[in-house]
GROMACS .gro file of C-alpha atoms in nm:
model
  392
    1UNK     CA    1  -0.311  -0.602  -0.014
    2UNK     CA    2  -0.528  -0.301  -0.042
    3UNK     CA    3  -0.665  -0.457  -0.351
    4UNK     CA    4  -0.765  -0.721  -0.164
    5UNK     CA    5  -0.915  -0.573   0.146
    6UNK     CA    6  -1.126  -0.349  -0.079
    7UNK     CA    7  -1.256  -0.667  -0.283
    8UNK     CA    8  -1.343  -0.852  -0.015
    9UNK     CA    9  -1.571  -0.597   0.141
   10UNK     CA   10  -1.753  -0.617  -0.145
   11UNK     CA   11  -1.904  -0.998  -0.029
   12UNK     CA   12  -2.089  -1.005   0.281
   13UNK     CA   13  -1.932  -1.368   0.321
   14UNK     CA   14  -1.597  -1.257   0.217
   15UNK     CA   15  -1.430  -1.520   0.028
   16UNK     CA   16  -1.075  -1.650   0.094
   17UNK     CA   17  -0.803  -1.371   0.072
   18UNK     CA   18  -0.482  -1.539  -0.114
   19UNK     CA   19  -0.165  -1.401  -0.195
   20UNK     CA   20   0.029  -1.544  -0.469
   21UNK     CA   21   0.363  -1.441  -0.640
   22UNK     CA   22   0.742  -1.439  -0.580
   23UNK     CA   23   0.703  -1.207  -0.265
   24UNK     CA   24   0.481  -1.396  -0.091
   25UNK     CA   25   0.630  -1.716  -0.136
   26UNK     CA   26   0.946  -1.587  -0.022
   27UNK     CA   27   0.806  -1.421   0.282
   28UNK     CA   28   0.490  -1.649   0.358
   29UNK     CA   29   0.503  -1.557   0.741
   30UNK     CA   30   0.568  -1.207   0.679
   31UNK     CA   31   0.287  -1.164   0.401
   32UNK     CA   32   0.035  -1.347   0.591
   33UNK     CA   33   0.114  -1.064   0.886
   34UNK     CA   34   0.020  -0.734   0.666
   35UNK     CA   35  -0.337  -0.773   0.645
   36UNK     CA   36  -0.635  -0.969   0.801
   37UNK     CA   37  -0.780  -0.959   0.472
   38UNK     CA   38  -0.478  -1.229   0.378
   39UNK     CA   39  -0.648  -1.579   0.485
   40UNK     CA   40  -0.397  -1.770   0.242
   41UNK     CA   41  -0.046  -1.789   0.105
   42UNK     CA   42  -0.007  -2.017  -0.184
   43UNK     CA   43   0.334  -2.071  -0.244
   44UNK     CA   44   0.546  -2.173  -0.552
   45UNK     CA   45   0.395  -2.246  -0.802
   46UNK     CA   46   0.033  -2.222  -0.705
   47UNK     CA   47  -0.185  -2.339  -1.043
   48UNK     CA   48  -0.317  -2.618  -0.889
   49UNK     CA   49  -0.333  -2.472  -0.510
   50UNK     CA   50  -0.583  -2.209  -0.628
   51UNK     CA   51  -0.761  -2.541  -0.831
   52UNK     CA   52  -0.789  -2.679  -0.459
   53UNK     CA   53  -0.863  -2.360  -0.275
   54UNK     CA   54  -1.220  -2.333  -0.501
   55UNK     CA   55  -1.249  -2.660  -0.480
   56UNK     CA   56  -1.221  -2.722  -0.102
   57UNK     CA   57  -1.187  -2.412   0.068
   58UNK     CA   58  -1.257  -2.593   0.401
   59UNK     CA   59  -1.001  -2.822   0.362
   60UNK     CA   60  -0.714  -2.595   0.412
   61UNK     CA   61  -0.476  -2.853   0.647
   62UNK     CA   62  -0.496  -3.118   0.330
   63UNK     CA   63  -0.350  -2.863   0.063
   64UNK     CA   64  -0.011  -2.843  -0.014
   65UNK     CA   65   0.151  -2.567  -0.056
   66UNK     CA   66   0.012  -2.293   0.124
   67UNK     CA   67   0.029  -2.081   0.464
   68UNK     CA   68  -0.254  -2.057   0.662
   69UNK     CA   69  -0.383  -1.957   0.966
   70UNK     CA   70  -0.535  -2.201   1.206
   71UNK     CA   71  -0.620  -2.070   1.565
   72UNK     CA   72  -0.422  -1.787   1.597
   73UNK     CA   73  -0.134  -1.958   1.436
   74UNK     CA   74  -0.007  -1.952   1.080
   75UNK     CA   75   0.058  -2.303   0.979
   76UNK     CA   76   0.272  -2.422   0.692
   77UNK     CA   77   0.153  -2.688   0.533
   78UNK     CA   78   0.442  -2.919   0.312
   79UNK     CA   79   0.499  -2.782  -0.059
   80UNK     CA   80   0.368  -2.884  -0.325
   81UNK     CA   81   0.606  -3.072  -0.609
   82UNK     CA   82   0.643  -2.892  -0.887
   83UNK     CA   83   0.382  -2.970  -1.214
   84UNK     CA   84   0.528  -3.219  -1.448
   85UNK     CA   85   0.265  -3.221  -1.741
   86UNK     CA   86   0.236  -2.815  -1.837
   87UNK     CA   87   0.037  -2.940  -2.114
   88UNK     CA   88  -0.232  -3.013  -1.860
   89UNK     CA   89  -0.299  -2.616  -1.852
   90UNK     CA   90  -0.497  -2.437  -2.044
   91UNK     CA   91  -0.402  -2.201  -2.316
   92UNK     CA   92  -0.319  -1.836  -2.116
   93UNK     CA   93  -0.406  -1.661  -2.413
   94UNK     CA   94  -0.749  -1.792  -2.415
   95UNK     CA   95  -0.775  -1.660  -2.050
   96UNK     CA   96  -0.636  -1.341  -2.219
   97UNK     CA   97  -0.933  -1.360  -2.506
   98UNK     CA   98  -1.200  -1.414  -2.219
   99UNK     CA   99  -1.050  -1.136  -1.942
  100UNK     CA  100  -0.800  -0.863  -2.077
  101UNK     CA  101  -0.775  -0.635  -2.381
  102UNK     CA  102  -0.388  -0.705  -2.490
  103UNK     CA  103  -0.414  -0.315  -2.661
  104UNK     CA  104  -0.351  -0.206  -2.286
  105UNK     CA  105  -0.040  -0.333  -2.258
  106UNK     CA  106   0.302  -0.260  -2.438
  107UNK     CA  107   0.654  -0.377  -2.498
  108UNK     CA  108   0.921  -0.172  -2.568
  109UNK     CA  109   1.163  -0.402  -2.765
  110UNK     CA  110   0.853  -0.579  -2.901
  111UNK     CA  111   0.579  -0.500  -3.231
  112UNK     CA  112   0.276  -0.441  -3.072
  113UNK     CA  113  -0.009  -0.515  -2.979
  114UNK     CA  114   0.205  -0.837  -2.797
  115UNK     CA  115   0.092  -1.148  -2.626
  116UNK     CA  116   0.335  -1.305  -2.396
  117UNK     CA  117   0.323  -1.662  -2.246
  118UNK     CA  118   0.564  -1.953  -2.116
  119UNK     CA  119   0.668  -2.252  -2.315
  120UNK     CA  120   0.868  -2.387  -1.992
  121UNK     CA  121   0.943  -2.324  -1.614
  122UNK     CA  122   1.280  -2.320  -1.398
  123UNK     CA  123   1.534  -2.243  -1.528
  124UNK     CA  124   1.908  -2.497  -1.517
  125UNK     CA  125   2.167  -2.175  -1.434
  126UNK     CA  126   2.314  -2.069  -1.108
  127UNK     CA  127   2.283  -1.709  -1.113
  128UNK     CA  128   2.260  -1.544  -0.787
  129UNK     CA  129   1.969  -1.238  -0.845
  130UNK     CA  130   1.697  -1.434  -1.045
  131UNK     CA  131   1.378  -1.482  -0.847
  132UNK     CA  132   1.156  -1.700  -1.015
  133UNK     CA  133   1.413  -2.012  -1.074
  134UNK     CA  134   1.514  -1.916  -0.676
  135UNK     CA  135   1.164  -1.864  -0.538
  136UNK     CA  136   0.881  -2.011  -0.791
  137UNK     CA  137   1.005  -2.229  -1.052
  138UNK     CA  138   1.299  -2.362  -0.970
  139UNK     CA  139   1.609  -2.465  -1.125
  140UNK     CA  140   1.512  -2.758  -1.379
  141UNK     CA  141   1.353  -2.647  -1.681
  142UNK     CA  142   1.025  -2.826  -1.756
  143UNK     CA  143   0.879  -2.769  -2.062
  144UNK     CA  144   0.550  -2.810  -2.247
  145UNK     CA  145   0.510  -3.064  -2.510
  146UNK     CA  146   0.648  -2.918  -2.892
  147UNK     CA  147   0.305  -2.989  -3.023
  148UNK     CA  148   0.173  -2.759  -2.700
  149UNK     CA  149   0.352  -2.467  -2.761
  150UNK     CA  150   0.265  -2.432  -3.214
  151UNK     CA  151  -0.089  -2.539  -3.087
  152UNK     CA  152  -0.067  -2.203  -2.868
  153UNK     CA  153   0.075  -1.981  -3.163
  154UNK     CA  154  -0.162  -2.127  -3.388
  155UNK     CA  155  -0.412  -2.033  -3.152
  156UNK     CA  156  -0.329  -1.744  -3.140
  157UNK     CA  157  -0.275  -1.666  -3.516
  158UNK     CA  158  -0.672  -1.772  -3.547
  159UNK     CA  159  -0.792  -1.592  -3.276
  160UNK     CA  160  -0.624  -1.292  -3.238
  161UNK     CA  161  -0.530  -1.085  -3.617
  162UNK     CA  162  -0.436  -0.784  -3.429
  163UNK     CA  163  -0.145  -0.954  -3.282
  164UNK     CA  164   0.169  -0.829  -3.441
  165UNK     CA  165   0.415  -1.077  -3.241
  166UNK     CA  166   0.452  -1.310  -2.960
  167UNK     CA  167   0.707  -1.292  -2.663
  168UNK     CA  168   0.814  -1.629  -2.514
  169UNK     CA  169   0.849  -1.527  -2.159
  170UNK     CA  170   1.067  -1.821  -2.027
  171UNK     CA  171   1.337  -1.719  -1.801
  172UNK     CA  172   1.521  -1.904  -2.061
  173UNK     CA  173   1.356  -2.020  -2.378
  174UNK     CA  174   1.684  -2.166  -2.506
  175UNK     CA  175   1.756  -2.366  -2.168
  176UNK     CA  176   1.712  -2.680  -2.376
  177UNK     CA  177   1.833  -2.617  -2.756
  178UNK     CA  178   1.722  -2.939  -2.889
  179UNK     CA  179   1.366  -2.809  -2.770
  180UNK     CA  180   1.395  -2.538  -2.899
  181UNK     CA  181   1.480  -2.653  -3.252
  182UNK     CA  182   1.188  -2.869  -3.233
  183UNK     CA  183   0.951  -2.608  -3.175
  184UNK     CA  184   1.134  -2.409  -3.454
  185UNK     CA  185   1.076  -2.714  -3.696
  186UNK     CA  186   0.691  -2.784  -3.637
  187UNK     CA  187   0.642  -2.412  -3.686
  188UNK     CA  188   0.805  -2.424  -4.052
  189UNK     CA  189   0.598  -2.744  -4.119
  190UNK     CA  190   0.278  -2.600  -4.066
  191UNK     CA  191   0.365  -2.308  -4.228
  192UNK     CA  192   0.281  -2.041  -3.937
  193UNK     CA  193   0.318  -1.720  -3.992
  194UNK     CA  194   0.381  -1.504  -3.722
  195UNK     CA  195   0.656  -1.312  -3.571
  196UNK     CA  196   0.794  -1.418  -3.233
  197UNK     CA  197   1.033  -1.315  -2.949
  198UNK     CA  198   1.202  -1.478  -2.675
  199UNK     CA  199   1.491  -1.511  -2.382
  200UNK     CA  200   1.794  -1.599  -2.427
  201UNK     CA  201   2.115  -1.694  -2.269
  202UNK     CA  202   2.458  -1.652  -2.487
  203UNK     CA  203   2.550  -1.987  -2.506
  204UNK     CA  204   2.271  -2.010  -2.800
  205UNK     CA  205   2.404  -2.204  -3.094
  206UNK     CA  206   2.430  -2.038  -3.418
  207UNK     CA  207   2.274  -2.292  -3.628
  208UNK     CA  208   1.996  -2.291  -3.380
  209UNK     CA  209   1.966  -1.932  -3.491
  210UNK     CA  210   1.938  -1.962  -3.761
  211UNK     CA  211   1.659  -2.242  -3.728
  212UNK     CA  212   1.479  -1.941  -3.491
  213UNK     CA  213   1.499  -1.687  -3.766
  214UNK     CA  214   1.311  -1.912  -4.013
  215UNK     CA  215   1.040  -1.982  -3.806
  216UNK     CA  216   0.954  -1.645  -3.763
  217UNK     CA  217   1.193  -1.534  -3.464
  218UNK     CA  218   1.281  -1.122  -3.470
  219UNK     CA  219   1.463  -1.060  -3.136
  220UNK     CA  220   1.621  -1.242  -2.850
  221UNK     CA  221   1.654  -1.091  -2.546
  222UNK     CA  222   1.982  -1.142  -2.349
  223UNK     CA  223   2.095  -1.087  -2.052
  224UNK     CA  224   2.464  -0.958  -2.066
  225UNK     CA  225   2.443  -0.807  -1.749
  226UNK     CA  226   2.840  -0.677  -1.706
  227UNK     CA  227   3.153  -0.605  -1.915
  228UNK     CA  228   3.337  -0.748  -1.660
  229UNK     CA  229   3.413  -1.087  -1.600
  230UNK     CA  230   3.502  -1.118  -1.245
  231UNK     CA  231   3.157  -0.933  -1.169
  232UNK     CA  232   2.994  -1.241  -1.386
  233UNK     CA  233   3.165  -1.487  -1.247
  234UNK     CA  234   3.085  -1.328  -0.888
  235UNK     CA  235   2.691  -1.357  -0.979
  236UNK     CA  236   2.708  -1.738  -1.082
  237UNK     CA  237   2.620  -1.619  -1.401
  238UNK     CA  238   2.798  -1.874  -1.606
  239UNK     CA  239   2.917  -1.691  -1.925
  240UNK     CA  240   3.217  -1.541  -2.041
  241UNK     CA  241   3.257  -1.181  -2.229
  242UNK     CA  242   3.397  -1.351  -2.528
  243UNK     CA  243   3.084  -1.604  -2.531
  244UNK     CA  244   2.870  -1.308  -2.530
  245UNK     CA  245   3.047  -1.106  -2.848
  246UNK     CA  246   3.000  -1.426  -3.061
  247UNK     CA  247   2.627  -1.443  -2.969
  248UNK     CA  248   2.571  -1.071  -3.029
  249UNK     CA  249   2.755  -1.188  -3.406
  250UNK     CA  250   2.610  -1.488  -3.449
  251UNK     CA  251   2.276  -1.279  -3.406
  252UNK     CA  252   2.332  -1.040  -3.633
  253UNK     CA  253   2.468  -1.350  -3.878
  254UNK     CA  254   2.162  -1.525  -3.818
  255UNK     CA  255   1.926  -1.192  -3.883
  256UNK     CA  256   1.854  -1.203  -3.553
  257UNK     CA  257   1.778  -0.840  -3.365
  258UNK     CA  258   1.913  -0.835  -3.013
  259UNK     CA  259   1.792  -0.666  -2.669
  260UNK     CA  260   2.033  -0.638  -2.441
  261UNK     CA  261   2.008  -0.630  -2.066
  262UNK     CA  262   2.282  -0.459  -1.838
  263UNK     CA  263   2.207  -0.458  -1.463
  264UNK     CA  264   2.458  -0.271  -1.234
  265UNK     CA  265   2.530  -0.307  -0.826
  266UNK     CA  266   2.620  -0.652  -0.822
  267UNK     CA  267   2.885  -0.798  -0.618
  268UNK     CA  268   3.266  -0.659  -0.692
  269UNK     CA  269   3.082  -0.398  -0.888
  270UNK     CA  270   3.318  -0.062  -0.856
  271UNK     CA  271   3.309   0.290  -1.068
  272UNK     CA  272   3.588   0.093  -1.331
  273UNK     CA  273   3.363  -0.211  -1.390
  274UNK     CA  274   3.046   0.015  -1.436
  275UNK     CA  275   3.267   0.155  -1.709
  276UNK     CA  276   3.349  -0.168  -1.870
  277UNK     CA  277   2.994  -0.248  -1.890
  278UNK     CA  278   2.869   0.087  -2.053
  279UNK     CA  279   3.213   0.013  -2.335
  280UNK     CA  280   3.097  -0.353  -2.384
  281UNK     CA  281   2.765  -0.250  -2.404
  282UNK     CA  282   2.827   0.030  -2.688
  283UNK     CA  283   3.073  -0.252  -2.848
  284UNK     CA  284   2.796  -0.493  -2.924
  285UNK     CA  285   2.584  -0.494  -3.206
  286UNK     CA  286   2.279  -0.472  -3.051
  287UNK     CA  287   1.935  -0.324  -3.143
  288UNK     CA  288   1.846  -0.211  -2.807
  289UNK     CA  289   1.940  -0.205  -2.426
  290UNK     CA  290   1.817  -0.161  -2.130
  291UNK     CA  291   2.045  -0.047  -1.788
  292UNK     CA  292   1.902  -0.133  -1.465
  293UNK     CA  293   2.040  -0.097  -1.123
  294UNK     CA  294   2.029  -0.515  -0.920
  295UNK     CA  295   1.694  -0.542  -0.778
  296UNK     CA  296   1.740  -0.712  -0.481
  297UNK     CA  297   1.416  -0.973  -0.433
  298UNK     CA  298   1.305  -1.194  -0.129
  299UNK     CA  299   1.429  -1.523  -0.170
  300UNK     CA  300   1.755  -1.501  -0.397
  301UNK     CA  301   2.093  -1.550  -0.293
  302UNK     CA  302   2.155  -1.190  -0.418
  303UNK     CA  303   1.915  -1.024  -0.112
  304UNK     CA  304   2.060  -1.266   0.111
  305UNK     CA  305   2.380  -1.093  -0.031
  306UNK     CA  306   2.262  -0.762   0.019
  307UNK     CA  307   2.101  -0.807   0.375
  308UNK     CA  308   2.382  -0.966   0.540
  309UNK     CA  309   2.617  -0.623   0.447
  310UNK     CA  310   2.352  -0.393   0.531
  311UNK     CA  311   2.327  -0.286   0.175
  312UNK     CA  312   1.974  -0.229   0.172
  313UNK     CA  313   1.854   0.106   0.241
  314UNK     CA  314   1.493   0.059   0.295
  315UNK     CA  315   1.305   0.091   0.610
  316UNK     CA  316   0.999  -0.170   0.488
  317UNK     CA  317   0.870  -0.268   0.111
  318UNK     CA  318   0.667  -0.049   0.024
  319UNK     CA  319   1.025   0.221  -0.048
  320UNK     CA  320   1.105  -0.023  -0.314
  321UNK     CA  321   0.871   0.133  -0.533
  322UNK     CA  322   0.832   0.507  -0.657
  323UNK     CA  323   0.514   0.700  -0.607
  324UNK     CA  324   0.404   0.624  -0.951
  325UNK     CA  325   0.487   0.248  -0.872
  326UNK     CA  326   0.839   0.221  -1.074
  327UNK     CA  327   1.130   0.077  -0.919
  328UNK     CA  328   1.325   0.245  -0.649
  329UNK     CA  329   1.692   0.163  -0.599
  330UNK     CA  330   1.713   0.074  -0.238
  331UNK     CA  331   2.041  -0.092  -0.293
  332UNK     CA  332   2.416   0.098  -0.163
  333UNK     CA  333   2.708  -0.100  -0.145
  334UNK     CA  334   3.053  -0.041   0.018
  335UNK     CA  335   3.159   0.093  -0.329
  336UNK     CA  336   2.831   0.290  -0.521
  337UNK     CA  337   2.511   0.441  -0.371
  338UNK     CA  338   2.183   0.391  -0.493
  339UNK     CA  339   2.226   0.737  -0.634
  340UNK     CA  340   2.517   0.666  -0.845
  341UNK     CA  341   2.372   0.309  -0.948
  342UNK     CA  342   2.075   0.539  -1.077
  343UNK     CA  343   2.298   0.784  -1.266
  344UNK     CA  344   2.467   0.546  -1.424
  345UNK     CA  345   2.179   0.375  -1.588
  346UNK     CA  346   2.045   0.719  -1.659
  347UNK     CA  347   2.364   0.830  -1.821
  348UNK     CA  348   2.393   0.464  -1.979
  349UNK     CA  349   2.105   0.481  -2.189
  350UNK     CA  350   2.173   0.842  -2.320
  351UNK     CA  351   2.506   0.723  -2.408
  352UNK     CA  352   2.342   0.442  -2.588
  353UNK     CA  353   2.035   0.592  -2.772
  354UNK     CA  354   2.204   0.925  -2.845
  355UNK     CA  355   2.543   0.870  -3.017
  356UNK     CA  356   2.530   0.946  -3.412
  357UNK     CA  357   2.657   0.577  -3.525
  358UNK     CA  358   2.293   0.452  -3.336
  359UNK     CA  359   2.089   0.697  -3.455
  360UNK     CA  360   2.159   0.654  -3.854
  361UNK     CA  361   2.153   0.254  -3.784
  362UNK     CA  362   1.802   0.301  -3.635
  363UNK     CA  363   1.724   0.541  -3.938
  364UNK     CA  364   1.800   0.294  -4.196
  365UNK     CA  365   1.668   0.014  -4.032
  366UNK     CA  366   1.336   0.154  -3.995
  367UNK     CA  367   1.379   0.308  -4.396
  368UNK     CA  368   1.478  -0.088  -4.451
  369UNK     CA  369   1.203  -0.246  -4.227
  370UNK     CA  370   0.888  -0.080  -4.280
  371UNK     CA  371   0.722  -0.288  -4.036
  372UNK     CA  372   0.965  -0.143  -3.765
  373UNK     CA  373   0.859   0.213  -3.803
  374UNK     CA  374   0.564   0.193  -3.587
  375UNK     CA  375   0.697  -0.032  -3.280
  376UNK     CA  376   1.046   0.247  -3.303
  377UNK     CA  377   0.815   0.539  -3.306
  378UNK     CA  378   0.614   0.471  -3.023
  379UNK     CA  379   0.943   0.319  -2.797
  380UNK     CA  380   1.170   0.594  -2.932
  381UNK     CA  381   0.892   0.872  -2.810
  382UNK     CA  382   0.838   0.720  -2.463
  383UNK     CA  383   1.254   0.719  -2.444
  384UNK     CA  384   1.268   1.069  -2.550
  385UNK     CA  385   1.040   1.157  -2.286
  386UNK     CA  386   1.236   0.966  -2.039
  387UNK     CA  387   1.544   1.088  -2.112
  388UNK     CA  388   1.411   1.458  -2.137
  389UNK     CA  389   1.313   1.405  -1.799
  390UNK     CA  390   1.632   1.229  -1.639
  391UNK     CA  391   1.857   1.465  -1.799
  392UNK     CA  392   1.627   1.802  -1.615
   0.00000   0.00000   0.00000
């Protein structure tokens, strides 16, 4: 919001002030409270909103989708239905060629430099902390067109050489494997070249894989979330422990590197299932892994969760974040503080990165994979570093 207030005093006729995002659309009357500078809420998924708020800024009781305010009131107008077509938008990597330098930003468990973009929104699972299938995007996946999404990595092939691989960003890429396949085929038939990563859930088929790997695919990223099943099965999440071992082998089978995500503090979690998780975790045969504590967002069933037990320890938003604008923990439940959530991960990824068996796999790999050496340096220094730190 600061942002904003200090861009609009830039105009002498300010323009309209418009928050978009999962925040906002979770907390439209809230959001449209923090600031005067905030003359709009578009909520959802807001592509075509902003289309309408350029085109007819006057016009604000006729668009769907937003929150406005209209004479001292704020005013919800209907939403608007989700977009059917995605192949009606444009290419985001062409807004990345015309706006942003992609050097400035950086993925750990990808080969930079990285671009990133959808192939599909909304997402068909039931788990209870997600935001953007909750809140934005909701819970049918709609994807672009096959011919879309090779036309994008094409495009980006052509335009952009520095590009070392691209990250499907889907909440889940693999929602719809037939899709997927598809995609997977068109690439081979052109003949693309050019590394890609993507989500995944662990119900992923291994001959799908295995169609992934020849197109180019180096890494799905999965969210594993517990070692326990009751905690997975309290979350909605849909999965089974044993369902997640054979995807970690059918990975590994299929060539396929794996990041795995762990998040802690969810309901039933305990100091014996925070165990189970950090075993399972070491178990798997996974590349990397990443240990967070449940964040708790606006709009999910998980902060509804949270709120109703009074697990949230934060006086107003802005605790959520640290001073250097990393996540907080504001979460405590009736069986782990935000403290020990935060130790945990801390102690989960030292655990991880540090025993001997990971540290001659990641040795050889990068001995056997050239091209890994500069993508491991640069993560594996930044981990140092943040380990050095945690461990003070």
């Amino acid at each position: 919001v600061r942002a904003l207030e200090t861009l609009k005093s830039w105009f002498p006729a300010p323009p309209l002030g418009v928050l978009v995002g999962t925040h906002p659309s979770a907390l439209s009357e809230e959001s449209m409270t923090i600031s005067p500078a905030v003359d709009v809420v578009a909520r959802g998924e807001y592509d075509w909103t902003l289309c309408d708020l350029a085109e007819r800024p006057g016009l604000l009781p006729d668009i769907p989708g937003i929150s406005f305010r209209r004479n001292g009131c704020i005013v919800h107008n209907p939403d608007r239905p989700f977009s059917e077509d995605l192949d009606e938008l444009p290419f985001v990597s062409s807004v990345y060629k015309k706006h942003l330098d992609i050097n400035n930003y950086f993925y750990a468990h990808c080969r930079n430099p990285v671009i990133s973009f959808f192939a599909g929104r909304g997402c068909p699972n039931r788990c209870f902390y997600c935001v953007y299938p909750q809140v934005m995007f909701g819970r049918r996946y709609r994807h672009r067109s096959v011919k879309h999404v090779v036309d994008e990595l094409d495009y980006i092939r052509r335009e952009f050489p520095e590009v070392r691989e691209v990250l499907i960003d889907d909440d889940n890429f693999t929602a719809d494997q037939e899709f997927v396949g598809e995609i997977c085929d068109e690439i081979v038939r052109r003949g693309l070249v050019l590394p890609w990563t993507c989500e995944a859930r662990v119900d992923l088929r291994y001959e799908i894989m295995a169609k992934m790997k020849r197109a180019g695919c180096r890494l799905l990223v999965a969210g594993f979330e517990s070692g326990d099943q009751d905690v997975l099965d309290s979350i909605n999440k849909g999965a089974t422990l044993a369902q997640a071992e054979e995807f970690a082998r059918n990975a590994k089978r299929a060539g396929l590197r794996v990041h795995g995500c762990f998040m802690v503090g969810n309901r039933g979690e305990n100091q014996e299932t925070l165990q189970r998780t950090l075993a399972f975790a070491l178990r798997l045969p996974l590349d990397t892994a990443q240990f967070f504590p449940l964040m708790v967002y606006p709009g999910t069933e998980a902060y509804c969760w949270a709120e109703k037990n009074g697990y949230i320890r934060a006086d107003n938003f802005r605790q959520w974040l640290t001073e250097e604008g990393m996540h907080n923990c504001v979460l405590q439940t009736e069986h782990l503080t935000a403290r020990e959530l935060v130790d945990f991960c801390d102690d989960a990824r030292r655990r991880f990165y540090l025993r001997p068996r990971y540290l001659v796999y990641k040795t050889l790999d990068v001995l056997r994979n050239p091209g890994e050496i500069r993508r491991t340096v640069k993560a594996g220094s930044t981990l140092i570093r943040h380990l050095f730190r945690e461990h003070r």
